[in-house]
Coordinates of C-alpha atoms and ligand atoms in Angstrom, one line a residue:
M278 CA 23.8 15.5 -15.6
P279 CA 20.2 14.7 -16.5
L280 CA 17.9 16.1 -13.9
S281 CA 14.6 14.4 -14.5
V282 CA 14.8 11.0 -12.9
D283 CA 11.0 11.3 -12.4
A284 CA 10.5 10.8 -16.1
A285 CA 11.6 7.2 -15.5
C286 CA 8.2 6.4 -13.9
V287 CA 5.3 5.9 -16.3
P288 CA 1.7 6.2 -14.9
L289 CA 0.6 3.5 -12.5
R290 CA -3.0 2.2 -12.4
V291 CA -4.5 0.1 -9.7
H292 CA -7.9 -1.6 -10.1
Y293 CA -10.1 -4.2 -8.4
V294 CA -11.3 -6.6 -11.0
A295 CA -13.3 -9.8 -11.0
A296 CA -11.1 -11.8 -13.3
E297 CA -9.0 -15.0 -13.5
P298 CA -5.3 -14.5 -12.6
A299 CA -4.3 -16.3 -15.8
N300 CA -6.1 -13.7 -17.9
L301 CA -4.7 -10.8 -15.9
L302 CA -1.2 -12.1 -16.0
A303 CA -1.5 -12.6 -19.8
T304 CA -2.4 -9.0 -20.3
P305 CA 0.6 -6.8 -21.2
G306 CA 1.6 -4.3 -18.6
T307 CA 0.4 -6.3 -15.6
L308 CA 3.0 -5.6 -12.8
A309 CA 1.2 -7.4 -10.0
A310 CA -2.1 -9.2 -9.2
I311 CA -3.2 -9.9 -5.7
G312 CA -6.0 -12.3 -4.9
F313 CA -7.9 -12.4 -1.6
G314 CA -9.2 -15.3 0.4
A315 CA -8.8 -19.1 0.4
A316 CA -10.8 -19.4 -2.8
A317 CA -8.3 -17.3 -4.8
A318 CA -6.3 -19.3 -7.4
L319 CA -2.8 -20.4 -6.9
T320 CA -0.2 -19.9 -9.6
D321 CA 3.5 -19.6 -9.3
D322 CA 3.9 -16.5 -11.5
P323 CA 6.1 -14.1 -9.4
R324 CA 3.5 -11.3 -10.1
W325 CA 0.7 -13.2 -8.4
L326 CA 0.2 -13.1 -4.6
R327 CA -2.6 -14.7 -2.7
L328 CA -3.5 -13.2 0.7
P329 CA -5.7 -15.2 3.0
L330 CA -7.7 -12.1 3.9
R331 CA -11.3 -13.1 3.5
P332 CA -13.3 -10.9 1.1
L333 CA -16.6 -9.7 2.7
G334 CA -18.1 -8.3 -0.5
A335 CA -20.3 -10.2 -2.9
E336 CA -17.6 -10.9 -5.5
A337 CA -14.1 -12.2 -5.2
M338 CA -11.9 -9.4 -6.5
V339 CA -8.2 -9.2 -7.6
E340 CA -6.2 -6.1 -7.1
V341 CA -4.2 -5.5 -10.3
W342 CA -1.3 -3.0 -10.8
R343 CA -0.8 -2.0 -14.4
I344 CA 1.6 0.1 -16.4
D345 CA 2.1 1.0 -20.1
A346 CA 5.5 -0.6 -20.3
T347 CA 7.2 -4.0 -20.8
V348 CA 7.2 -6.0 -17.5
E349 CA 10.1 -8.4 -16.7
H350 CA 9.7 -10.7 -13.8
G351 CA 11.7 -13.3 -11.8
R352 CA 13.0 -14.6 -8.5
T353 CA 16.1 -13.8 -6.5
G354 CA 16.4 -16.0 -3.4
A355 CA 13.2 -15.6 -1.4
V356 CA 12.2 -12.5 -3.3
R357 CA 9.7 -12.6 -6.2
Y358 CA 9.5 -9.5 -8.3
A359 CA 8.2 -7.8 -11.4
A360 CA 9.6 -4.6 -12.9
G361 CA 8.9 -2.2 -15.7
G362 CA 8.4 1.5 -16.5
G363 CA 10.5 2.6 -13.5
W364 CA 8.3 0.6 -11.0
L365 CA 8.9 -2.6 -9.1
F366 CA 6.6 -5.1 -7.3
G367 CA 8.3 -7.4 -4.8
A368 CA 7.0 -10.0 -2.5
I369 CA 8.4 -12.4 0.2
E370 CA 6.5 -15.1 2.1
L371 CA 8.3 -16.7 5.0
D372 CA 7.2 -19.6 7.2
E373 CA 7.4 -18.4 10.8
A374 CA 8.5 -21.7 12.3
A375 CA 11.3 -22.1 9.8
Q376 CA 12.7 -18.7 10.9
G377 CA 12.3 -19.4 14.6
G378 CA 9.3 -17.2 15.1
L379 CA 7.5 -14.1 13.8
E380 CA 10.1 -11.6 15.0
Q381 CA 12.9 -13.5 13.3
A382 CA 10.8 -13.9 10.2
A383 CA 10.1 -10.1 10.0
E384 CA 13.9 -9.4 10.5
A385 CA 14.8 -12.0 7.8
A386 CA 12.1 -10.7 5.4
Y387 CA 13.3 -7.1 5.7
R388 CA 16.9 -8.0 5.4
A389 CA 16.1 -9.9 2.2
L390 CA 14.0 -7.0 1.0
A391 CA 16.8 -4.5 1.7
A392 CA 19.5 -6.7 0.1
F393 CA 17.4 -7.2 -3.0
Q394 CA 16.6 -3.6 -3.3
V395 CA 20.2 -2.4 -3.4
S396 CA 20.7 -4.7 -6.5
R397 CA 17.9 -2.9 -8.4
A398 CA 17.6 0.3 -10.4
E399 CA 14.2 0.7 -8.7
Q400 CA 16.0 1.4 -5.4
H401 CA 13.4 3.5 -3.6
V402 CA 11.0 1.4 -1.5
L403 CA 7.8 3.5 -1.3
R404 CA 5.1 1.3 0.1
V405 CA 5.0 -2.0 2.0
W406 CA 2.1 -4.3 3.0
N407 CA 2.6 -6.8 5.9
Y408 CA 0.2 -9.6 6.7
F409 CA 0.4 -12.4 9.4
G410 CA -1.8 -14.3 11.7
A411 CA -2.9 -13.7 15.3
I412 CA -1.6 -10.1 15.4
N413 CA -3.0 -9.3 18.8
R414 CA -2.0 -12.6 20.5
G415 CA 0.4 -12.2 23.5
A416 CA 0.4 -9.8 26.4
G417 CA 2.3 -6.5 26.8
D418 CA 5.6 -6.4 24.9
D419 CA 5.0 -9.9 23.8
E420 CA 2.0 -9.1 21.6
R421 CA 2.8 -10.4 18.2
Y422 CA 2.4 -7.0 16.5
K423 CA 5.1 -5.6 18.8
R424 CA 7.4 -8.5 18.1
F425 CA 6.8 -8.0 14.4
C426 CA 7.7 -4.3 14.8
A427 CA 11.0 -5.2 16.6
G428 CA 12.0 -7.6 13.9
R429 CA 11.0 -5.3 11.1
A430 CA 13.0 -2.4 12.6
R431 CA 16.1 -4.6 12.9
G432 CA 15.8 -6.0 9.4
M433 CA 15.4 -2.6 7.9
G434 CA 18.8 -1.7 9.3
A435 CA 20.5 1.1 7.5
G436 CA 18.6 0.6 4.3
F437 CA 15.9 3.0 5.5
A438 CA 18.1 5.7 7.0
G439 CA 16.6 8.2 4.6
G440 CA 13.1 7.6 5.9
Y441 CA 10.4 4.9 6.2
P442 CA 8.1 3.7 3.5
A443 CA 4.3 4.0 3.8
A444 CA 2.9 0.7 5.1
T445 CA 0.0 -1.5 6.3
A446 CA 0.3 -4.2 9.0
I447 CA -2.9 -6.3 9.4
G448 CA -3.7 -9.6 11.0
V449 CA -5.2 -12.3 8.9
Q450 CA -7.9 -14.3 10.6
D451 CA -7.3 -17.7 9.1
A452 CA -4.1 -18.0 11.2
P453 CA -1.4 -19.2 8.8
Q454 CA 2.0 -19.4 10.5
R455 CA 3.3 -17.4 7.6
L456 CA 4.5 -13.8 7.2
Q457 CA 3.6 -12.2 3.8
I458 CA 5.0 -8.9 2.7
Y459 CA 4.9 -7.2 -0.6
W460 CA 6.0 -3.8 -1.7
L461 CA 6.2 -1.1 -4.4
A462 CA 9.5 0.4 -5.3
A463 CA 10.6 2.9 -7.9
A464 CA 13.6 4.2 -9.8
A465 CA 12.8 7.7 -8.4
A466 CA 12.2 8.8 -4.8
G467 CA 8.8 9.5 -3.4
T468 CA 8.0 12.2 -0.8
R469 CA 6.9 11.1 2.6
V470 CA 3.7 12.6 4.1
E471 CA 2.8 12.6 7.8
N472 CA -0.6 13.3 9.2
P473 CA -1.0 16.5 11.2
R474 CA -3.8 14.8 13.3
Q475 CA -1.5 11.9 14.2
T476 CA 1.8 11.4 16.0
S477 CA 4.3 10.0 13.5
A478 CA 4.3 6.2 14.2
W479 CA 8.1 6.1 14.8
R480 CA 7.6 8.6 17.6
Y481 CA 4.9 6.6 19.5
P482 CA 5.6 6.5 23.2
R483 CA 7.1 3.5 24.9
H484 CA 3.7 2.4 26.0
Y485 CA 2.9 1.0 22.5
G486 CA 5.9 -1.3 22.5
P487 CA 9.7 -1.4 22.8
S488 CA 10.2 -0.8 19.1
P489 CA 8.0 1.9 17.5
P490 CA 6.4 1.1 14.1
T491 CA 8.6 2.1 11.3
F492 CA 6.3 3.5 8.6
A493 CA 5.2 6.9 7.1
R494 CA 1.6 7.8 7.0
G495 CA 1.7 8.2 3.2
M496 CA 4.0 8.5 0.2
R497 CA 3.6 10.8 -2.7
L498 CA 4.7 8.7 -5.7
P499 CA 7.3 9.9 -8.2
G500 CA 6.3 11.1 -11.6
G501 CA 3.2 12.8 -10.2
A502 CA 1.6 9.3 -10.1
G503 CA -0.4 10.1 -6.9
L504 CA -0.4 9.1 -3.3
A505 CA 0.0 5.8 -1.5
I506 CA -2.1 5.8 1.7
S507 CA -0.8 3.8 4.7
G508 CA -3.2 1.9 6.9
T509 CA -5.3 4.5 8.7
A510 CA -7.4 3.9 11.8
A511 CA -9.1 5.9 14.5
I512 CA -5.9 7.2 16.1
V513 CA -5.6 10.8 17.1
G514 CA -2.2 11.9 18.4
H515 CA -1.0 8.5 19.5
A516 CA -4.3 7.5 21.2
S517 CA -6.9 5.1 19.9
Q518 CA -10.4 6.7 19.8
S519 CA -13.9 5.4 20.4
A520 CA -13.2 1.8 21.5
G521 CA -16.3 -0.3 21.0
D522 CA -18.0 2.2 18.6
L523 CA -17.6 1.2 15.0
D524 CA -19.3 4.2 13.4
A525 CA -17.3 6.7 15.5
Q526 CA -14.1 4.9 14.5
L527 CA -15.1 5.1 10.8
A528 CA -15.8 8.8 11.1
E529 CA -12.4 9.4 12.9
T530 CA -10.6 7.3 10.2
F531 CA -12.2 9.4 7.4
A532 CA -11.1 12.6 9.3
N533 CA -7.6 11.2 9.3
L534 CA -7.8 10.3 5.6
G535 CA -9.0 13.8 4.8
A536 CA -6.2 15.4 6.8
L537 CA -3.6 13.1 5.0
L538 CA -4.9 14.1 1.5
D539 CA -4.8 17.8 2.6
A540 CA -1.2 17.4 3.9
A541 CA -0.2 15.7 0.6
G542 CA -1.6 18.6 -1.4
V543 CA -4.0 16.3 -3.2
A544 CA -7.1 18.2 -4.2
G545 CA -10.5 16.7 -4.9
G546 CA -10.8 13.9 -2.5
F547 CA -11.4 10.3 -3.5
D548 CA -12.7 9.3 -6.9
A549 CA -12.6 6.4 -9.4
R550 CA -8.7 6.4 -9.2
S551 CA -8.8 6.0 -5.5
P552 CA -9.1 2.3 -4.7
L553 CA -9.5 1.7 -0.9
K554 CA -9.2 -1.5 1.1
V555 CA -11.2 -1.6 4.3
Y556 CA -10.1 -4.2 7.0
L557 CA -12.8 -5.2 9.4
R558 CA -12.2 -7.1 12.6
D559 CA -15.8 -8.4 13.0
P560 CA -17.1 -9.7 9.7
A561 CA -20.7 -9.6 11.1
Q562 CA -20.4 -5.8 10.8
A563 CA -19.8 -5.8 7.1
A564 CA -23.2 -4.5 6.1
R565 CA -22.9 -1.7 8.5
V566 CA -19.5 -0.7 7.2
A567 CA -20.7 -1.0 3.6
A568 CA -23.6 1.4 4.4
F569 CA -21.2 3.9 6.0
L570 CA -18.9 3.8 3.0
D571 CA -21.8 4.2 0.6
A572 CA -22.9 7.3 2.5
R573 CA -19.4 8.8 2.9
L574 CA -17.8 8.0 -0.5
P575 CA -18.7 8.8 -4.1
A576 CA -20.1 5.7 -5.8
A577 CA -17.2 5.6 -8.2
V578 CA -14.6 5.0 -5.5
P579 CA -13.6 1.3 -5.7
R580 CA -13.6 -0.4 -2.3
L581 CA -12.7 -3.8 -1.1
L582 CA -14.0 -5.0 2.3
L583 CA -11.8 -7.6 3.9
A584 CA -11.8 -9.5 7.2
G585 CA -8.7 -8.4 9.0
D586 CA -7.4 -7.5 12.5
V587 CA -6.0 -4.1 13.3
C588 CA -2.7 -4.1 15.2
R589 CA -4.4 -2.5 18.3
A590 CA -7.0 -4.8 19.9
E591 CA -9.3 -1.9 20.7
L592 CA -9.6 -0.9 17.0
A593 CA -12.3 -2.4 14.8
V594 CA -11.5 -1.0 11.4
E595 CA -8.6 0.3 9.2
I596 CA -8.5 1.7 5.7
D597 CA -5.6 1.9 3.2
G598 CA -5.4 2.6 -0.5
W599 CA -4.3 4.9 -3.2
R600 CA -5.2 8.3 -4.6
L601 CA -3.7 7.9 -8.1
M602 CA -3.7 10.3 -11.0
S603 CA -4.4 7.7 -13.6
G604 CA -7.4 5.4 -13.8
Ligands
3EB810 C1 -1.5 3.1 13.4 O1 -1.8 4.1 12.9 C2 -2.4 1.9 13.1 O2 3.0 -1.2 11.5 O3 3.2 -0.9 9.4 C3 -1.1 1.4 10.4 C4 -0.3 1.4 9.3 C5 -0.7 0.7 11.5 C6 0.9 0.7 9.3 C7 2.6 -0.7 10.5 C8 0.5 0.0 11.5 C9 1.3 0.0 10.4 O4 -0.6 2.9 14.2 C10 -1.6 0.7 12.7

């Protein structure tokens, strides 16, 4: 039996670029291209995804995933995908009303994801991003984030019995009635990483909702490709920290990111191969956040500042990203 399944995954590179999607998609090795904001172009290439997260930086950037391998792409039911070099990009966008609500849309999306994934050689779901509107609307157990968590957990079903993927769940502020999810899967398994400063999300106490969030804090990618970093905020243990104090939340978030990199055994911190996305609830604070990031990060670290709502109303900012080994 061949032992080295890892060899199936070639290096993966993620960049933020100011480029037209048509040019990116025409470049060999483009696995995915994700545009941000209402001004981003629309094309029906399965590798292209437009997220209505408003960019707060000067330039409209596209997140592009690249591999040195041939990329095939297509559609299966509601799933759009691209695959090559042992990696797979997948995406599903569902209209909430057509599914009977957000919770049902989340369940349907994850059922479709799981059903699609068992049909693929890239069977290991490593990392999922989830975006929908009005994430904090609704009181108590009816808050939309909590309904989303319930639907997601049901839709995951037995497909994630081996462990949850790394993830992000963020509210878009332009309030579309649409759930958008996209993911990275691979032919070889990753290694889940939890954060020693934080309670694992699936063990959050009942107070945070009837169905705990089903994600891992990070995922070490196969083939030594690096680390996928889940959405990280100012949560220590299971408790939100420093409500109302943006700088303190940023400092706590960076302490959590540092602890995650340490737990993953990634040396050297963030660099040019560590693109980060920063989601900010109050766009008026963008300059303040940019200044904090400039002080805290090497200049080479690519960063994208986006308007987005964190799943806990008291939290102002969340950061996710990558710490890859190829640039
Ligand atoms: C947290 O740590 C903040 O539900 O998929 C971060 C990353 C958060 C992923 C998710 C939620 C999710 O609980 C929120």
